[in-house]
Amino acid sequence: MSNYRGDLRRWLLGSGTSASAPPPRPRSGHHQEHQEHQEHAPPPKAGAQRPQRLSSLLSARSVAGEVFLLQLAVVVLLVAAAVVALVVQARSSAMLDARHRTLAAAGTFAESPGIVAALRSPHPSAVLQPSAEAARKIAGVDGINVYTLDGVTLAHSDPRQIGKRVVGPFSKAAAGKSFTETLAGSLGQSVVSVVPVKDADGRVIAVVSSPVTVQNVQSMVNGQLPVVLGSAAAVLALSAGGTALVSRRLLRRTHGLGPAEMTRMYEHHDAVLHAVREGVLIVGAGGRLLLANDEARRLLDLPAAAEGLPVTDLGLEKAIAELIASGRSATDELHMAGDRLLAVNIRPTAPYGQAGTVVTLRDTTELRALSGRAEVARERLKLLYDAGVQVGTTLNVERTAEELAEVAVPRFADVVTVDLLDPVLRGEEPPEANTEMRRTAVVGLQGNHPLSPVGELIRFAPTGPMAAGLAGGRAVLEADLRATHRWRAQHQANARQILDRGIHSLIVVPLQARGVVLGMAGYWRGQDSPPFDEEDVSFAEELTARAAVSVDNARRFTREHTMAVTLQRSLLPRVVPEQSAVEVAHRYLAAQAGVGGDWFDVIPLPGTRVALVVGDVVGHGLHAAATMGRLRTAVYNFSTLDLPPDELLSHLDELVTHIDTDDQEWQGITGATCLCAIYDPVSGQVTAATAGHPGPALVGPDGTVSFPEVPVSPPLGLGAGTPVETMTLTLPEGSRLALFTDGLIESRDRDPDAGLAALRAALSGPARTPEETCTAVIDAMLPTRPSDDVALLVARTRLLDPARIAEWDVAPDPAAVSPMRNACARQLAEWGLEDISFTTELILSELMTNAIRYGTEPIRVRLLYDRCLVCEVSDGSSTSPHLRRAADTDEGGRGLFLVAQFAVRWGTRYTARGKIIWSEQALHEGAAPAAMDPGEALLAAWDDEGF
């Protein structure tokens, strides 16, 4: 039992199971320190333990230390008392011996023969002094003194005192009585014996005193002290050694515990034996039971005298008895003990005590049923977590419904169906009244199955579970489909096939988000699966509610995406306008994140020129698409003013700055870039400017690719008045210009330099049409899942036939108008345009007249024969003509009105050296703005309706 208590103490202190008392403080030699190091370090040498044991032995905190110190104190006190007693006894004996010796010496000298005669002699001192000195030496006293009755010294140990009178307590001796006293004499404090000297008649004639000094007596005692102290030291050493041996053995037995700790240990011992609701067994190395607590006796039904018996003889189940007796370690091994299911844990007692094992037993009979339910609950929680991760990975309504079905099969149901309202599938708000849904997902059935297939429209039966679930807004449970008939109203045609397939239980749950029904989820079980119960209903509602949020998010995204796509498609060019300057092809690809702000445009300009524009608005969504539309409209409007690229981008920069100032709700800078290039097919020149946008790629007629350096200005909205610079190149006919956004060359796994290298490789090669070039570039450059929009515009240049270009210099003289008009008429006749010769002469006459009258030299006239006839009159003045309403009395002011009447359109274009006034006339019949002859047009000039 003592071994068990030590092992049990270590087990309790090591496991820390006690809740009623704090754990013992760590100290030298304690089990806690031993436990921390014993498992991971080799056993220490014996010599290494001595200081630790000595410190523990001398510590008053342990029982052994207290006993040792107490015994040592008792021994010291006893030895000290004995020494004191011996010293006192020796002093007393010395004093008694001194009394006896002095009395004997004084008496012997007083009774010596001849003392009376010597006293009565004429010179008694001469006779007595030698005799007294000889007697003193023989007696070993400090002196033998003789005094007369009147106190005169006759003999003394100090001859100088002879003849002197002394005063002393000699009255008793004078009266004939001897006595011994301690007196202070000439020799100091002394033991003095006084004896009277009597004559033959018995009369006292003198006194004899014999002193021994106390100092001499103490010297006698001190001579005995070494023996006394040596004996005391030997006794003390022997007693201390014995005490140390006993205390050391006690220290090993108590393991350095203090009284409070031992009290707590035995309290823990009693708690383990009687209060702990877990069985504890201590089994020795031989497989014998050393101890069993009350719970272990109850769980194993042990006999009263079980301790000391082999475990195999206790009548236990064979499996659990062999396990306990085996001595091997075990963790939560389940074994039957009668009608109980026990979880057995076994751990060796080494190195905490003697060889053996500690066995703990826990009754899991009641927990077995709970563990099954807990496992189900754990699986359900994990399923809800997985649903939160796996459902809603995309913002696609159909895919989200499929993910709900996939995550529930087979972990919750064998078959899952999801039905959604048609407006939800389109991203619209669901209607309040809904009587039909479309099957969106079916998971768990393969091949030809009896349930409605995906895509089929399902109409609710008034008495069916779907209608009941919608009406109540809660799940409907059909635990046994064979025993109920309500569900058959919804599946009249295939109810028998559903039952034959083994499906036997159903839960129908409305898909609701924000209080609005989006659809229905059906959970079916079949084959060997248990039927649904009320707990399954609660879980199905929770799972469906979480999925409904994802479905609603996908629906709302679909709505916004559809709106953004619709807006973007309405803002991007649907068809490229007809023009002769370039042959174009284009591509626009939205990013995975949705609609963005990339755009392109092809804008015909006067003089057969064309503007090629590519831009990019930062971000995605409706705001980016709307901003893109505003910028594209602004570019188109600025282009109608016939502005050069640098001025166009400057005006656009101011517009974006105003947009950023006005759009406070977006809380950020819009951020946009733009590249504008204007190509003139007459000269073959292209002028380009960029605001933070990548420059174009140029493919020569021979297939070589280059990237012209276009001066880069800050992005739109950040220019802050910075001038925009342009680049001008002359291109050979058949060259290809590729304008693109940064989404084509940049991505998360590709830097711009690598993108440009890949674009160069995709553009190079034999001559290809713009359409073929776009296809090749997109196939080579576009990633599988682009993270940004991509806009690509490819234009192959053309040159206007020089035979269709006519130019003349005009003298600054009104008389030069008529010859120029005739020259133009002849040129029109060569081109076969005689039908518009008169209106052309009229337009040129008015334009040349205005240039001569209001402009400056040089004045030039140019005719361009393309899809229409372009008449241009240029001069060195920067003044701009404009239409005005002439009064009835005004002689002029109606020339531009006539030009506007006969031309399809007209305008002014400023150049570095002046301006150009141009007009365009349709070449085919029916394209003229009005069918009136010149005379009617002249008369209409004075009519208010003509303005």
Coordinates of N, CA, C and O in Angstrom, one line a residue, residues 821 824-826 828-829 833-846 869 871 898 902 921 932-938:
R821 N -13.8 78.8 -111.6 CA -15.0 78.0 -111.7 C -15.0 77.2 -113.0 O -15.5 76.1 -113.0
C824 N -12.8 74.2 -112.6 CA -13.4 73.1 -111.8 C -14.5 72.4 -112.6 O -14.6 71.2 -112.5
A825 N -15.2 73.2 -113.5 CA -16.2 72.5 -114.3 C -15.6 71.5 -115.3 O -16.1 70.4 -115.5
R826 N -14.4 71.9 -115.8 CA -13.8 70.9 -116.7 C -13.3 69.7 -116.0 O -13.4 68.6 -116.5
L828 N -14.7 68.4 -113.3 CA -15.9 67.6 -113.0 C -16.3 66.8 -114.3 O -16.8 65.7 -114.2
A829 N -16.2 67.5 -115.4 CA -16.6 66.8 -116.7 C -15.7 65.6 -116.9 O -16.1 64.5 -117.4
L833 N -18.9 64.0 -113.6 CA -19.9 64.5 -112.6 C -20.5 65.8 -113.1 O -20.7 66.8 -112.4
E834 N -21.0 65.8 -114.4 CA -21.6 67.0 -114.9 C -22.9 67.3 -114.2 O -23.3 68.5 -114.2
D835 N -23.6 66.3 -113.6 CA -24.9 66.6 -113.0 C -24.8 67.4 -111.8 O -25.8 68.0 -111.4
I836 N -23.7 67.5 -111.2 CA -23.5 68.3 -110.0 C -22.6 69.5 -110.3 O -22.1 70.2 -109.3
S837 N -22.3 69.8 -111.6 CA -21.3 70.8 -111.9 C -21.9 72.2 -111.5 O -21.1 73.0 -111.0
F838 N -23.2 72.4 -111.8 CA -23.7 73.8 -111.5 C -23.6 74.1 -110.0 O -23.2 75.2 -109.6
T839 N -24.1 73.1 -109.2 CA -24.1 73.4 -107.7 C -22.7 73.5 -107.2 O -22.4 74.2 -106.3
T840 N -21.8 72.7 -107.8 CA -20.4 72.8 -107.3 C -19.8 74.1 -107.6 O -19.1 74.7 -106.8
E841 N -20.1 74.6 -108.9 CA -19.6 76.0 -109.2 C -20.2 77.0 -108.3 O -19.4 78.0 -107.9
L842 N -21.4 76.9 -107.9 CA -22.0 77.9 -107.0 C -21.4 77.8 -105.7 O -21.0 78.9 -105.1
I843 N -21.1 76.6 -105.2 CA -20.5 76.5 -103.8 C -19.1 77.1 -103.9 O -18.6 77.8 -103.0
L844 N -18.3 76.7 -104.9 CA -16.9 77.2 -105.0 C -16.9 78.7 -105.2 O -16.0 79.4 -104.6
S845 N -17.8 79.2 -106.0 CA -17.9 80.7 -106.1 C -18.0 81.4 -104.8 O -17.3 82.4 -104.5
E846 N -19.0 80.9 -104.0 CA -19.2 81.5 -102.7 C -18.0 81.4 -101.8 O -17.6 82.4 -101.1
L869 N -18.1 64.2 -103.3 CA -17.3 65.2 -103.9 C -17.0 66.2 -102.8 O -17.9 66.8 -102.2
C871 N -15.2 69.7 -101.7 CA -14.6 70.9 -102.2 C -14.0 71.6 -101.0 O -14.6 71.8 -100.0
L898 N -26.5 79.4 -99.1 CA -26.6 78.6 -100.3 C -25.7 77.4 -100.2 O -26.1 76.3 -100.7
F902 N -27.0 73.4 -100.7 CA -26.6 72.5 -101.8 C -25.6 71.4 -101.4 O -25.4 70.4 -102.1
Q921 N -20.6 66.9 -101.3 CA -21.8 66.7 -102.1 C -22.0 65.2 -102.4 O -21.0 64.5 -102.7
M932 N -34.4 71.1 -105.3 CA -34.9 72.4 -105.8 C -33.8 72.9 -106.8 O -32.6 72.6 -106.7
D933 N -34.3 73.7 -107.7 CA -33.4 74.2 -108.7 C -32.7 75.4 -108.0 O -33.1 76.0 -107.0
P934 N -31.6 75.9 -108.7 CA -30.9 77.0 -108.1 C -31.7 78.3 -107.9 O -31.5 79.0 -107.0
G935 N -32.6 78.5 -108.8 CA -33.4 79.7 -108.7 C -34.3 79.7 -107.5 O -34.4 80.7 -106.8
E936 N -34.9 78.5 -107.2 CA -35.7 78.4 -106.0 C -34.9 78.6 -104.8 O -35.3 79.1 -103.8
A937 N -33.7 78.0 -104.9 CA -32.8 78.2 -103.7 C -32.5 79.6 -103.4 O -32.4 80.1 -102.3
L938 N -32.2 80.4 -104.5 CA -31.9 81.8 -104.3 C -33.1 82.6 -103.7 O -32.9 83.4 -102.9

